[in-house]
C-alpha positions as CSV (number, residue, x, y, z in Angstrom):
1,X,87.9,22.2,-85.4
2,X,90.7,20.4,-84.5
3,X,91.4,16.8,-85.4
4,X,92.1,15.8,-81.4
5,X,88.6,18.2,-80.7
6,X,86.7,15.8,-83.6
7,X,88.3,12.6,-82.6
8,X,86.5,13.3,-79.0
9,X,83.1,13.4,-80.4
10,X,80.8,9.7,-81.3
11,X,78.2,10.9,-83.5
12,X,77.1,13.4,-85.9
13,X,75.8,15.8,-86.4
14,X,79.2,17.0,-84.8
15,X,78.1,20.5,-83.2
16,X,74.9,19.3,-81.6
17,X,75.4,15.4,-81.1
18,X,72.2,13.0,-81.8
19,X,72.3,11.6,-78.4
20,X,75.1,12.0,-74.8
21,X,77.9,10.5,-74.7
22,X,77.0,8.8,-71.4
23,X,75.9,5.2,-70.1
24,X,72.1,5.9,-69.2
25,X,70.3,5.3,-65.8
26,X,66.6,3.5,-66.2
27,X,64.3,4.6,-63.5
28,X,60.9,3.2,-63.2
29,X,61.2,1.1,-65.8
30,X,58.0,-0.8,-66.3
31,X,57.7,-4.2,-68.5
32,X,55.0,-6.3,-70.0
33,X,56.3,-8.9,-71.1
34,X,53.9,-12.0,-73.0
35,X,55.9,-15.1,-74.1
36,X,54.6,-17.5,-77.0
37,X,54.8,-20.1,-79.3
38,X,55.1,-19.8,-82.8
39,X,56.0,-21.6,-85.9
40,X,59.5,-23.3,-85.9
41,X,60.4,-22.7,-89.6
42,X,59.2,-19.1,-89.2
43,X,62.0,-18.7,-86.2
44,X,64.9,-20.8,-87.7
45,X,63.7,-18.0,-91.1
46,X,64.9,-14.9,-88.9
47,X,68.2,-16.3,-86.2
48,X,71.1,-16.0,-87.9
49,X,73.6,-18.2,-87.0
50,X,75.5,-19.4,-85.0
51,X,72.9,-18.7,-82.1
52,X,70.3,-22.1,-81.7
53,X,66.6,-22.2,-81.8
54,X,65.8,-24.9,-79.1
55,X,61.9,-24.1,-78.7
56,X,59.8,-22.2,-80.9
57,X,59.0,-19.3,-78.3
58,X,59.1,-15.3,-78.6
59,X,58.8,-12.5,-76.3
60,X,56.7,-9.5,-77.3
61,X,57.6,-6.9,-74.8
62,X,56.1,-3.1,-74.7
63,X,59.1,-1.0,-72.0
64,X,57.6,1.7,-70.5
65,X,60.6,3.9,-69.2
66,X,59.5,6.7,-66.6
67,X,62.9,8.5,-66.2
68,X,66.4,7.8,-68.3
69,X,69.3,9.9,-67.6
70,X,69.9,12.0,-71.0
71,X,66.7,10.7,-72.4
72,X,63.8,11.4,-70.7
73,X,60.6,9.3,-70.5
74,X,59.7,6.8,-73.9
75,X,58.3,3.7,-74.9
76,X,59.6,0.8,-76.1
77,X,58.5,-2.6,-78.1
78,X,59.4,-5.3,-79.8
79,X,60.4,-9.1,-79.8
80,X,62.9,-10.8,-78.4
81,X,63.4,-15.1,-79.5
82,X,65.6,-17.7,-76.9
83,X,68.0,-18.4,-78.6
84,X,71.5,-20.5,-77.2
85,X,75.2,-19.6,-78.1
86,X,78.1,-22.0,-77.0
87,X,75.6,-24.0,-74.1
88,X,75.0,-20.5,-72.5
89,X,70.7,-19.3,-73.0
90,X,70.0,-16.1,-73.8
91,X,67.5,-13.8,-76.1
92,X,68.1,-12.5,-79.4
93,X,66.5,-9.1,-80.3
94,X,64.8,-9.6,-83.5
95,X,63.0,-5.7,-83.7
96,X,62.4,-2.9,-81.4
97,X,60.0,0.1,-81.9
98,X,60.4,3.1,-79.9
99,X,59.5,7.1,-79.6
100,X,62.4,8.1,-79.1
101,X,65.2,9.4,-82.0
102,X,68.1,9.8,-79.5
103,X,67.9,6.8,-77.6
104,X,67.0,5.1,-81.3
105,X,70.1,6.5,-82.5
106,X,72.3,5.8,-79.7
107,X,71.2,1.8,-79.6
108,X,71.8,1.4,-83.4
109,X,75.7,3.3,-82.7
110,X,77.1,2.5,-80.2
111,X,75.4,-1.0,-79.4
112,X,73.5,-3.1,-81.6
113,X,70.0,-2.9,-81.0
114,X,67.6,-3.1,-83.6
115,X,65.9,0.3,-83.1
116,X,63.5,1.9,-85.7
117,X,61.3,4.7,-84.7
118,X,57.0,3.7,-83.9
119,X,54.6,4.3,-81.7
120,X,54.2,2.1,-79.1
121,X,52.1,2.7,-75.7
122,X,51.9,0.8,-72.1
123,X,48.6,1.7,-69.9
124,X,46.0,0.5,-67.8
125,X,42.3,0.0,-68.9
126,X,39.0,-1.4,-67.1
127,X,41.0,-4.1,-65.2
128,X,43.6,-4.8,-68.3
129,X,47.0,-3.9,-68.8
130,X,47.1,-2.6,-72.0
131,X,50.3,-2.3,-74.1
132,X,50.3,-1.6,-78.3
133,X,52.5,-0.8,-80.7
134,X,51.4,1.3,-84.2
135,X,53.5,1.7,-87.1
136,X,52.0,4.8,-88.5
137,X,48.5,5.3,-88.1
138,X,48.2,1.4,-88.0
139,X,48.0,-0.8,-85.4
140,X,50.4,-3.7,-85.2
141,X,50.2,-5.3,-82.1
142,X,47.4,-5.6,-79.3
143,X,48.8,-7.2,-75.8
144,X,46.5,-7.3,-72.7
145,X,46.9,-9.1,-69.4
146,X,45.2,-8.8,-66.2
147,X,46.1,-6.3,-64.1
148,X,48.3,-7.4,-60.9
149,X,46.5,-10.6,-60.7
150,X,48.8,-12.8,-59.2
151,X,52.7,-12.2,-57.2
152,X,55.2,-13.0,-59.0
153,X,58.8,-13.9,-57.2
154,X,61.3,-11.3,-57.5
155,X,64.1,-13.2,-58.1
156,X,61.9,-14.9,-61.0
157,X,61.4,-11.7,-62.3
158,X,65.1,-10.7,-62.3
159,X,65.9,-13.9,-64.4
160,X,63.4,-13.3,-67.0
161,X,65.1,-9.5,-67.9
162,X,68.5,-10.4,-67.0
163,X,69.5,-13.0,-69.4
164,X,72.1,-12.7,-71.8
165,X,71.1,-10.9,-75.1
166,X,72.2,-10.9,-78.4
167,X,72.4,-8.9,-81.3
168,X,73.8,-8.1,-84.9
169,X,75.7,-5.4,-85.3
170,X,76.0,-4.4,-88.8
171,X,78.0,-1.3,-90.4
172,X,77.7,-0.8,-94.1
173,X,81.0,0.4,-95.7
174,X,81.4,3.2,-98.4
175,X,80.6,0.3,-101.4
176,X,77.6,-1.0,-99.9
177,X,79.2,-4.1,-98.4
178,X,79.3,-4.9,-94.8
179,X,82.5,-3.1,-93.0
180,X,81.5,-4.6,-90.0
181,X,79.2,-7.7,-89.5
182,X,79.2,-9.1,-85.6
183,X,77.2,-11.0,-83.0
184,X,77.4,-9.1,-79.6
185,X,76.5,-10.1,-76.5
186,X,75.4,-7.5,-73.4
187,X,73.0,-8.0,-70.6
188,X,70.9,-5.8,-68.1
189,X,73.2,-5.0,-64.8
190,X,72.5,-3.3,-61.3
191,X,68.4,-4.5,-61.3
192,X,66.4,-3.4,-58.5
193,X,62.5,-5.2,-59.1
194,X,60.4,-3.3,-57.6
195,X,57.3,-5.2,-58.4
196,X,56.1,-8.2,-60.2
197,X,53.0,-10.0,-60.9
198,X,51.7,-12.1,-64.0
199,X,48.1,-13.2,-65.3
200,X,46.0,-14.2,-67.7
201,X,47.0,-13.0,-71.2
202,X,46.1,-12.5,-74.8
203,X,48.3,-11.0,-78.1
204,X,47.1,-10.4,-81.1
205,X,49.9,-9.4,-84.2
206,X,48.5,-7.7,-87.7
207,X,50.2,-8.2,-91.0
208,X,52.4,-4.9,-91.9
209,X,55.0,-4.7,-94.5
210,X,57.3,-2.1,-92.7
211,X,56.8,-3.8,-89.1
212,X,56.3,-7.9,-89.6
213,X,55.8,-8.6,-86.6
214,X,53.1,-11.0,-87.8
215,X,55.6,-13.0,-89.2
216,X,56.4,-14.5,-86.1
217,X,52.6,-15.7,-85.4
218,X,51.0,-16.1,-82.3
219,X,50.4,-19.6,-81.7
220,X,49.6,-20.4,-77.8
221,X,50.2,-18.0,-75.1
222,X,52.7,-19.5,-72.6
223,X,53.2,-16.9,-69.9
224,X,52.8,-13.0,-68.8
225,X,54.9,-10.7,-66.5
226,X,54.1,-7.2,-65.3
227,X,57.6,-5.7,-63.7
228,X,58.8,-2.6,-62.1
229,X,62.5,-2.1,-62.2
230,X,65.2,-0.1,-62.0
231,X,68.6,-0.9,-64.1
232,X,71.4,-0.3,-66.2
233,X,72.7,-1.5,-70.1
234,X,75.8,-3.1,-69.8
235,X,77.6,-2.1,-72.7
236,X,78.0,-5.0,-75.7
237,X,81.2,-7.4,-77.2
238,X,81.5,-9.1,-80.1
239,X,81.5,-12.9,-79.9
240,X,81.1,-14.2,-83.2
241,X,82.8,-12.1,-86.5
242,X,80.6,-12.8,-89.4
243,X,83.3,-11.4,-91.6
244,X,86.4,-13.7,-90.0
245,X,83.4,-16.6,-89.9
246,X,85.3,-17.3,-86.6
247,X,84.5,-16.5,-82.6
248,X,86.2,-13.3,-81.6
């Protein structure tokens, strides 16, 4: 192969790619999202600088995707922490959990998201939406909220997934040192909400070594959302080089 043929390919392996080399489509994307409070110290622990920690609040959200372009269906979960950067709010992605290798891949390369492989599931039970997330053949979170109990406004909805979010992209270079050590910021573009609602909620978190989600403990339950979208990742830029210690 060519140098010019290799130089047009973005992952390995290089005959049979881990993921396409394409901006994906989410159809029928379905959140449930349960914000809470936890312990300050525990937060300030985990956000690197030079994003803020104003209140001592988390999201755990499970992302039930019904149709991605060059993925197909998966589940998603994970926590995401308000954080600020420069006066503007926003979320930083602490973890994410998915059944999915491609789009796992694809979010560590060419983005930044904190991908690792689990088992996470979003479903309906006896008047409950149900949404968990094993490492394993262990549980590690339990969410449940009540099942389209209440409207919630659309444009509300919009602002919760549509805030800026940051992330830490981190290469490793041939000696074990970091070749490339960033903040990045992207954001969630072309949102249709096709539903929303929120209700009564409860989370429970269990201790696991490999997926510490615990770590973060649940304190109070502040709020729940149950949304329908469609949308599209925007893709990411750097805005704060670790290795420069400067804002790009």
């Amino acid at each position: 192969m060519k140098t010019e043929d290799v130089r047009q390919h973005v992952t390995a392996p290089l005959t049979s790619p881990a993921y396409p080399p394409m901006v994906p489509r989410f159809t029928h994307r379905e959140y449930l999202n349960i914000v809470y409070r936890t312990d300050p110290e525990a937060l300030r622990a985990v956000v690197p600088e030079p994003l803020r920690v104003d209140d001592p609040l988390v999201r755990f959200e499970v992302m039930k995707m019904g149709d991605v372009s060059g993925y197909g269906p998966y589940t998603e979960a994970g926590q995401a922490i308000p954080v600020s950067f420069e006066g503007e709010r926003g979320e930083y992605l602490h973890a994410m959990y998915l059944d999915n290798f491609p789009a796992t891949a694809s979010g560590r390369e060419v983005s930044a998201y904190p991908k690792v492989l689990g088992s996470p599931a979003l479903y309906a039970d006896s008047g409950a939406l149900v949404g968990t997330l094993d490492h394993g053949s262990l549980r590690v979170a339990t969410a449940t909220m009540g099942y389209k109990h209440h409207e919630l406004d659309r444009r509300e909805a919009e602002e919760q997934i549509t805030v800026p979010t940051y992330m830490l992209k981190t290469v490793p270079g041939y000696d074990g040192s970091p070749r490339v050590q960033e903040l990045v910021r992207t954001r969630i573009t072309d949102v249709t909400v096709k539903g929303a609602w929120t209700g009564p909620a409860r989370l429970q978190l269990f201790q696991h070594v490999l997926a510490p989600l615990a770590d973060l403990p649940v304190r109070e339950v502040v709020s729940a959302s149950h949304i329908l979208t469609d949308l599209t990742l925007s893709g990411a830029e750097p805005v704060h080089d670790y290795l420069k210690g400067a804002a790009s």
